Amino acid sequence: MFKHTQICLAAAIAIGLSGMSACSSEVQKTDKDSAPAMANQVKAYAKFVPERRDDFAWENDKVAFRVYGPAAPLAGHASGVDAWLKKVDYSIIDKWYDMHFSGQSYHEDRGEGYDPYHTGISRGVGGSAVWINETPYYAHNFTRYEIHENNADEVKFTLHYEFETPIGMVKEVKTVSLALGSRMYNVDSTFYLNNIPASLPIAIGVATHDEKADVYKNQQEGWIAAWEEIDNQGLGTAAVIAPSKISNIIHTPSEKKDESHIWLITQTSPEGKLNYKAGFAWEGDSEITTVEQWKEYLNSLED
């Protein structure tokens, strides 16, 4: 069974404030470059979207991702990482959200790509969890964020998570970066147990979409992967870590929706530190079109 904890309830919705997102006072930011994006600009970019229930999205010229914030409904949402599939190298986050707000769904491909990837309560593309008695425990949403670098060759930001587990309150300070040209976002996290940096067992998950995806692993090279077809086009997802940090690789098929994964099991350092990468490749952008090419890409990555 999966366990997740909501930190911030959608209280603001109850008072009917148009355009306000739940617990927005608790989602704090520091953004050194929040200028409007130029049309069709190639860049690494991140954006907090309170209008869309506190989404946080980021992208580069290859890939785009989204995670849920405090205003996301408790049911059916968690802290897993969603994939937005791009066919173009220029920034699409602002445009696709603008389309959404004007009534045009970004779940439909209009030539630039789309979002057919289902995350739900899964870990999606490389979401993490504390691994206790063969069970993953994770947050419902991030509670606050800071953007450090934006609108340039690399985007860098920090998301803050906290959630209850059987061993106590866990906090994760998760710094994510994504450079132009890479399909993999980089994670540098510090985990705290009851406010003290701690060595914890961590599972990094790649969703298998109720076993519609085939799973692959290479412990010597330090990766797990999935390959599936969505709308008749291949999609490869993966998580990568230094091979010496892997304690186990586990595949957990489940009859419960969103609970099937392949997992990298690892341990944070005594100071609570953890580093890994995760990302995807999509046949629709015509660069990596087969699972063999996806595995070759993963094998070519440096630790």
Short mmCIF file of C-alpha atoms in Angstrom, two decimals:
data_model
loop_
_atom_site.label_atom_id
_atom_site.label_comp_id
_atom_site.label_asym_id
_atom_site.label_seq_id
_atom_site.Cartn_x
_atom_site.Cartn_y
_atom_site.Cartn_z
CA MET A 1 0.00 0.00 0.00
CA PHE A 2 1.17 3.53 -0.79
CA LYS A 3 1.04 6.23 1.86
CA HIS A 4 0.97 9.96 1.16
CA THR A 5 0.30 12.99 3.31
CA GLN A 6 -1.25 16.31 2.36
CA ILE A 7 0.47 19.23 4.07
CA CYS A 8 -1.75 22.07 2.90
CA LEU A 9 -5.53 21.82 2.30
CA ALA A 10 -7.46 23.72 -0.35
CA ALA A 11 -8.98 26.10 2.16
CA ALA A 12 -9.01 29.12 -0.08
CA ILE A 13 -11.27 27.39 -2.56
CA ALA A 14 -13.94 27.13 0.10
CA ILE A 15 -14.18 30.91 0.41
CA GLY A 16 -14.54 31.30 -3.33
CA LEU A 17 -11.67 33.68 -4.10
CA SER A 18 -11.37 33.76 -7.88
CA GLY A 19 -7.80 33.21 -9.08
CA MET A 20 -6.50 32.47 -5.58
CA SER A 21 -4.85 29.13 -4.92
CA ALA A 22 -5.12 27.22 -1.69
CA CYS A 23 -2.64 28.05 1.05
CA SER A 24 -0.88 30.46 -1.29
CA SER A 25 0.64 32.24 1.69
CA GLU A 26 2.60 29.08 2.43
CA VAL A 27 4.00 28.77 -1.08
CA GLN A 28 6.89 31.20 -0.88
CA LYS A 29 9.28 32.00 -3.72
CA THR A 30 12.50 33.74 -4.56
CA ASP A 31 12.73 34.26 -8.33
CA LYS A 32 15.73 36.24 -9.59
CA ASP A 33 14.36 36.36 -13.14
CA SER A 34 10.58 36.41 -13.53
CA ALA A 35 10.42 38.49 -16.72
CA PRO A 36 7.85 37.40 -19.34
CA ALA A 37 9.14 34.78 -21.75
CA MET A 38 9.90 35.73 -25.36
CA ALA A 39 7.93 33.90 -28.04
CA ASN A 40 9.58 30.70 -29.28
CA GLN A 41 12.68 31.23 -27.13
CA VAL A 42 14.97 28.24 -26.62
CA LYS A 43 15.83 28.19 -22.92
CA ALA A 44 15.77 26.27 -19.68
CA TYR A 45 12.77 27.59 -17.79
CA ALA A 46 10.63 27.06 -14.69
CA LYS A 47 7.33 28.57 -13.58
CA PHE A 48 5.01 28.43 -10.60
CA VAL A 49 1.40 28.41 -11.83
CA PRO A 50 -0.98 29.29 -8.97
CA GLU A 51 -3.82 29.71 -11.48
CA ARG A 52 -3.60 25.97 -12.25
CA ARG A 53 -3.87 24.74 -8.63
CA ASP A 54 -0.26 25.61 -7.74
CA ASP A 55 1.47 23.60 -10.47
CA PHE A 56 5.23 23.95 -10.80
CA ALA A 57 6.60 23.22 -14.28
CA TRP A 58 10.07 23.21 -15.83
CA GLU A 59 11.57 22.49 -19.25
CA ASN A 60 14.48 22.80 -21.63
CA ASP A 61 14.84 22.25 -25.38
CA LYS A 62 14.21 18.49 -25.05
CA VAL A 63 11.77 17.76 -22.23
CA ALA A 64 9.26 19.30 -19.83
CA PHE A 65 7.98 18.28 -16.39
CA ARG A 66 5.32 19.26 -13.87
CA VAL A 67 4.68 18.61 -10.17
CA TYR A 68 1.67 19.42 -8.02
CA GLY A 69 1.47 22.13 -5.37
CA PRO A 70 -0.61 22.77 -2.24
CA ALA A 71 -3.86 23.48 -4.10
CA ALA A 72 -3.89 20.09 -5.87
CA PRO A 73 -6.84 17.96 -4.72
CA LEU A 74 -5.92 15.37 -2.13
CA ALA A 75 -7.59 12.53 -4.02
CA GLY A 76 -5.76 11.33 -7.10
CA HIS A 77 -2.68 13.57 -6.80
CA ALA A 78 0.72 13.26 -5.12
CA SER A 79 4.32 14.41 -5.47
CA GLY A 80 5.25 12.28 -8.50
CA VAL A 81 6.78 13.93 -11.57
CA ASP A 82 4.65 14.39 -14.69
CA ALA A 83 6.10 14.40 -18.24
CA TRP A 84 5.07 16.88 -20.92
CA LEU A 85 6.09 15.60 -24.36
CA LYS A 86 7.63 18.24 -26.66
CA LYS A 87 8.27 18.16 -30.42
CA VAL A 88 9.87 21.61 -30.50
CA ASP A 89 13.02 23.04 -28.94
CA TYR A 90 11.50 26.35 -27.83
CA SER A 91 9.77 27.01 -24.53
CA ILE A 92 6.15 25.83 -24.39
CA ILE A 93 5.12 26.05 -20.73
CA ASP A 94 3.63 29.55 -20.88
CA LYS A 95 1.88 28.85 -24.18
CA TRP A 96 0.34 25.55 -23.09
CA TYR A 97 -0.95 27.00 -19.83
CA ASP A 98 -2.38 29.98 -21.73
CA MET A 99 -4.12 27.49 -24.02
CA HIS A 100 -5.49 25.66 -21.00
CA PHE A 101 -6.89 28.86 -19.49
CA SER A 102 -8.52 29.74 -22.83
CA GLY A 103 -10.26 26.36 -22.98
CA GLN A 104 -7.83 24.48 -25.26
CA SER A 105 -6.49 21.30 -23.70
CA TYR A 106 -2.75 20.61 -23.63
CA HIS A 107 -3.70 16.93 -23.66
CA GLU A 108 -4.19 17.28 -27.44
CA ASP A 109 -1.22 17.51 -29.82
CA ARG A 110 -1.48 20.61 -32.02
CA GLY A 111 1.96 20.20 -33.55
CA GLU A 112 4.22 21.09 -30.61
CA GLY A 113 3.52 18.01 -28.48
CA TYR A 114 1.13 17.37 -25.59
CA ASP A 115 0.59 15.85 -22.14
CA PRO A 116 -0.73 12.29 -22.44
CA TYR A 117 1.34 11.01 -19.50
CA HIS A 118 -0.66 9.99 -16.44
CA THR A 119 0.96 10.52 -13.05
CA GLY A 120 -1.85 10.39 -10.50
CA ILE A 121 -0.53 9.08 -7.18
CA SER A 122 2.38 7.27 -8.85
CA ARG A 123 6.00 8.43 -8.65
CA GLY A 124 5.84 9.25 -12.37
CA VAL A 125 9.28 10.02 -13.81
CA GLY A 126 11.68 9.64 -10.90
CA GLY A 127 9.71 10.73 -7.87
CA SER A 128 11.23 9.66 -4.54
CA ALA A 129 9.80 8.06 -1.41
CA VAL A 130 11.01 6.91 1.98
CA TRP A 131 11.15 3.09 1.85
CA ILE A 132 9.98 1.46 5.08
CA ASN A 133 9.08 -2.22 5.35
CA GLU A 134 8.82 -2.55 1.55
CA THR A 135 6.37 0.38 1.45
CA PRO A 136 6.95 3.83 -0.08
CA TYR A 137 5.92 6.91 1.92
CA TYR A 138 5.81 10.30 0.22
CA ALA A 139 4.32 13.77 0.31
CA HIS A 140 1.17 14.93 -1.40
CA ASN A 141 2.67 18.19 -2.67
CA PHE A 142 5.50 20.68 -2.29
CA THR A 143 4.89 23.32 0.38
CA ARG A 144 7.12 26.11 -0.95
CA TYR A 145 9.75 26.77 -3.59
CA GLU A 146 12.62 29.01 -4.67
CA ILE A 147 13.85 29.61 -8.22
CA HIS A 148 17.61 30.19 -8.37
CA GLU A 149 18.40 30.26 -12.12
CA ASN A 150 15.87 30.78 -14.92
CA ASN A 151 15.44 31.76 -18.58
CA ALA A 152 18.97 30.69 -19.52
CA ASP A 153 21.10 27.65 -20.39
CA GLU A 154 20.11 25.93 -17.14
CA VAL A 155 17.17 26.18 -14.79
CA LYS A 156 17.65 25.54 -11.08
CA PHE A 157 15.10 25.60 -8.26
CA THR A 158 14.30 24.09 -4.87
CA LEU A 159 11.08 22.41 -3.76
CA HIS A 160 10.27 21.75 -0.09
CA TYR A 161 8.32 18.66 0.99
CA GLU A 162 7.25 17.31 4.36
CA PHE A 163 5.22 14.24 5.29
CA GLU A 164 4.55 11.82 8.10
CA THR A 165 6.01 8.32 8.07
CA PRO A 166 5.98 5.45 10.62
CA ILE A 167 9.39 6.62 11.83
CA GLY A 168 8.51 10.31 12.16
CA MET A 169 8.16 13.54 10.20
CA VAL A 170 10.31 13.60 7.07
CA LYS A 171 11.31 16.76 5.25
CA GLU A 172 12.98 16.86 1.86
CA VAL A 173 14.71 19.94 0.50
CA LYS A 174 14.93 19.04 -3.18
CA THR A 175 17.08 21.12 -5.52
CA VAL A 176 16.44 20.35 -9.18
CA SER A 177 18.43 21.49 -12.19
CA LEU A 178 17.97 20.94 -15.92
CA ALA A 179 20.46 22.10 -18.55
CA LEU A 180 19.85 22.65 -22.24
CA GLY A 181 20.51 19.53 -24.27
CA SER A 182 19.79 17.02 -21.51
CA ARG A 183 16.82 14.70 -21.18
CA MET A 184 17.52 14.17 -17.47
CA TYR A 185 16.81 16.56 -14.63
CA ASN A 186 19.29 16.41 -11.77
CA VAL A 187 18.23 16.12 -8.11
CA ASP A 188 20.29 17.15 -5.09
CA SER A 189 18.18 16.51 -1.99
CA THR A 190 18.67 16.72 1.74
CA PHE A 191 16.34 14.60 3.89
CA TYR A 192 15.50 15.39 7.52
CA LEU A 193 13.88 13.14 10.11
CA ASN A 194 12.17 15.11 12.87
CA ASN A 195 14.10 18.21 11.69
CA ILE A 196 17.54 16.52 11.85
CA PRO A 197 19.48 15.50 8.69
CA ALA A 198 19.32 11.73 8.59
CA SER A 199 20.39 8.63 6.73
CA LEU A 200 17.16 7.19 5.36
CA PRO A 201 16.24 4.37 2.95
CA ILE A 202 14.95 5.97 -0.24
CA ALA A 203 13.14 4.49 -3.24
CA ILE A 204 13.27 6.31 -6.57
CA GLY A 205 10.36 5.21 -8.70
CA VAL A 206 9.52 4.98 -12.38
CA ALA A 207 5.83 4.32 -13.02
CA THR A 208 4.85 1.42 -15.27
CA HIS A 209 1.28 2.61 -15.84
CA ASP A 210 -0.40 -0.48 -14.46
CA GLU A 211 2.15 -2.67 -16.25
CA LYS A 212 1.42 -1.27 -19.71
CA ALA A 213 5.15 -0.49 -19.82
CA ASP A 214 7.99 -2.97 -20.11
CA VAL A 215 10.71 -2.52 -17.50
CA TYR A 216 14.49 -2.62 -17.83
CA LYS A 217 17.43 -2.29 -15.47
CA ASN A 218 21.20 -2.10 -15.52
CA GLN A 219 22.63 -2.12 -12.02
CA GLN A 220 26.20 -1.95 -13.31
CA GLU A 221 25.42 1.34 -15.08
CA GLY A 222 23.05 2.50 -12.33
CA TRP A 223 19.67 2.86 -14.01
CA ILE A 224 16.10 1.63 -14.17
CA ALA A 225 13.80 2.32 -17.11
CA ALA A 226 10.38 1.77 -18.60
CA TRP A 227 9.27 1.75 -22.24
CA GLU A 228 5.65 1.94 -23.31
CA GLU A 229 3.48 3.08 -26.19
CA ILE A 230 1.13 6.02 -25.74
CA ASP A 231 -1.04 6.83 -28.76
CA ASN A 232 1.11 4.45 -30.83
CA GLN A 233 4.36 6.25 -30.06
CA GLY A 234 7.13 4.98 -27.80
CA LEU A 235 7.97 6.67 -24.52
CA GLY A 236 11.00 5.81 -22.42
CA THR A 237 11.33 6.95 -18.80
CA ALA A 238 14.21 6.36 -16.40
CA ALA A 239 16.03 7.15 -13.17
CA VAL A 240 19.82 7.03 -12.85
CA ILE A 241 22.11 7.00 -9.81
CA ALA A 242 25.75 6.17 -9.09
CA PRO A 243 25.90 2.35 -9.18
CA SER A 244 27.65 2.24 -5.82
CA LYS A 245 24.60 3.87 -4.25
CA ILE A 246 22.18 1.11 -5.29
CA SER A 247 21.18 -1.35 -2.58
CA ASN A 248 18.47 -3.05 -4.64
CA ILE A 249 16.28 -2.80 -7.74
CA ILE A 250 12.69 -3.90 -7.24
CA HIS A 251 9.80 -4.31 -9.68
CA THR A 252 6.40 -4.09 -7.97
CA PRO A 253 3.45 -4.90 -10.26
CA SER A 254 0.13 -4.15 -8.60
CA GLU A 255 -3.54 -4.50 -9.40
CA LYS A 256 -4.14 -1.13 -7.73
CA LYS A 257 -4.12 1.84 -10.08
CA ASP A 258 -0.90 3.88 -10.13
CA GLU A 259 0.94 1.55 -7.74
CA SER A 260 3.01 -0.42 -10.28
CA HIS A 261 6.65 0.72 -10.45
CA ILE A 262 10.23 -0.24 -10.92
CA TRP A 263 12.32 1.13 -8.04
CA LEU A 264 15.92 2.05 -7.33
CA ILE A 265 16.49 1.45 -3.61
CA THR A 266 19.23 3.56 -2.07
CA GLN A 267 20.23 5.31 1.16
CA THR A 268 20.93 8.93 1.92
CA SER A 269 24.31 9.84 3.37
CA PRO A 270 24.68 10.37 7.14
CA GLU A 271 24.05 14.05 6.37
CA GLY A 272 20.80 13.18 4.56
CA LYS A 273 22.20 13.86 1.07
CA LEU A 274 20.99 12.18 -2.11
CA ASN A 275 21.82 12.80 -5.78
CA TYR A 276 20.24 11.21 -8.86
CA LYS A 277 18.83 11.97 -12.31
CA ALA A 278 15.54 11.20 -14.04
CA GLY A 279 13.97 11.94 -17.40
CA PHE A 280 12.45 10.63 -20.60
CA ALA A 281 12.61 10.29 -24.37
CA TRP A 282 9.62 10.33 -26.72
CA GLU A 283 9.39 8.88 -30.21
CA GLY A 284 7.33 11.89 -31.28
CA ASP A 285 10.33 14.22 -31.24
CA SER A 286 12.15 11.85 -33.66
CA GLU A 287 15.44 11.70 -31.74
CA ILE A 288 15.18 8.50 -29.66
CA THR A 289 12.61 6.21 -31.24
CA THR A 290 13.32 2.71 -29.88
CA VAL A 291 13.93 1.13 -26.50
CA GLU A 292 17.41 0.08 -27.63
CA GLN A 293 18.29 3.69 -28.39
CA TRP A 294 16.90 4.68 -25.00
CA LYS A 295 19.07 2.13 -23.21
CA GLU A 296 22.11 3.29 -25.19
CA TYR A 297 21.40 6.87 -24.10
CA LEU A 298 21.18 5.83 -20.45
CA ASN A 299 24.41 3.83 -20.71
CA SER A 300 26.16 6.91 -22.13
CA LEU A 301 25.34 9.12 -19.15
CA GLU A 302 28.06 10.03 -16.70
CA ASP A 303 27.51 9.48 -12.98
#
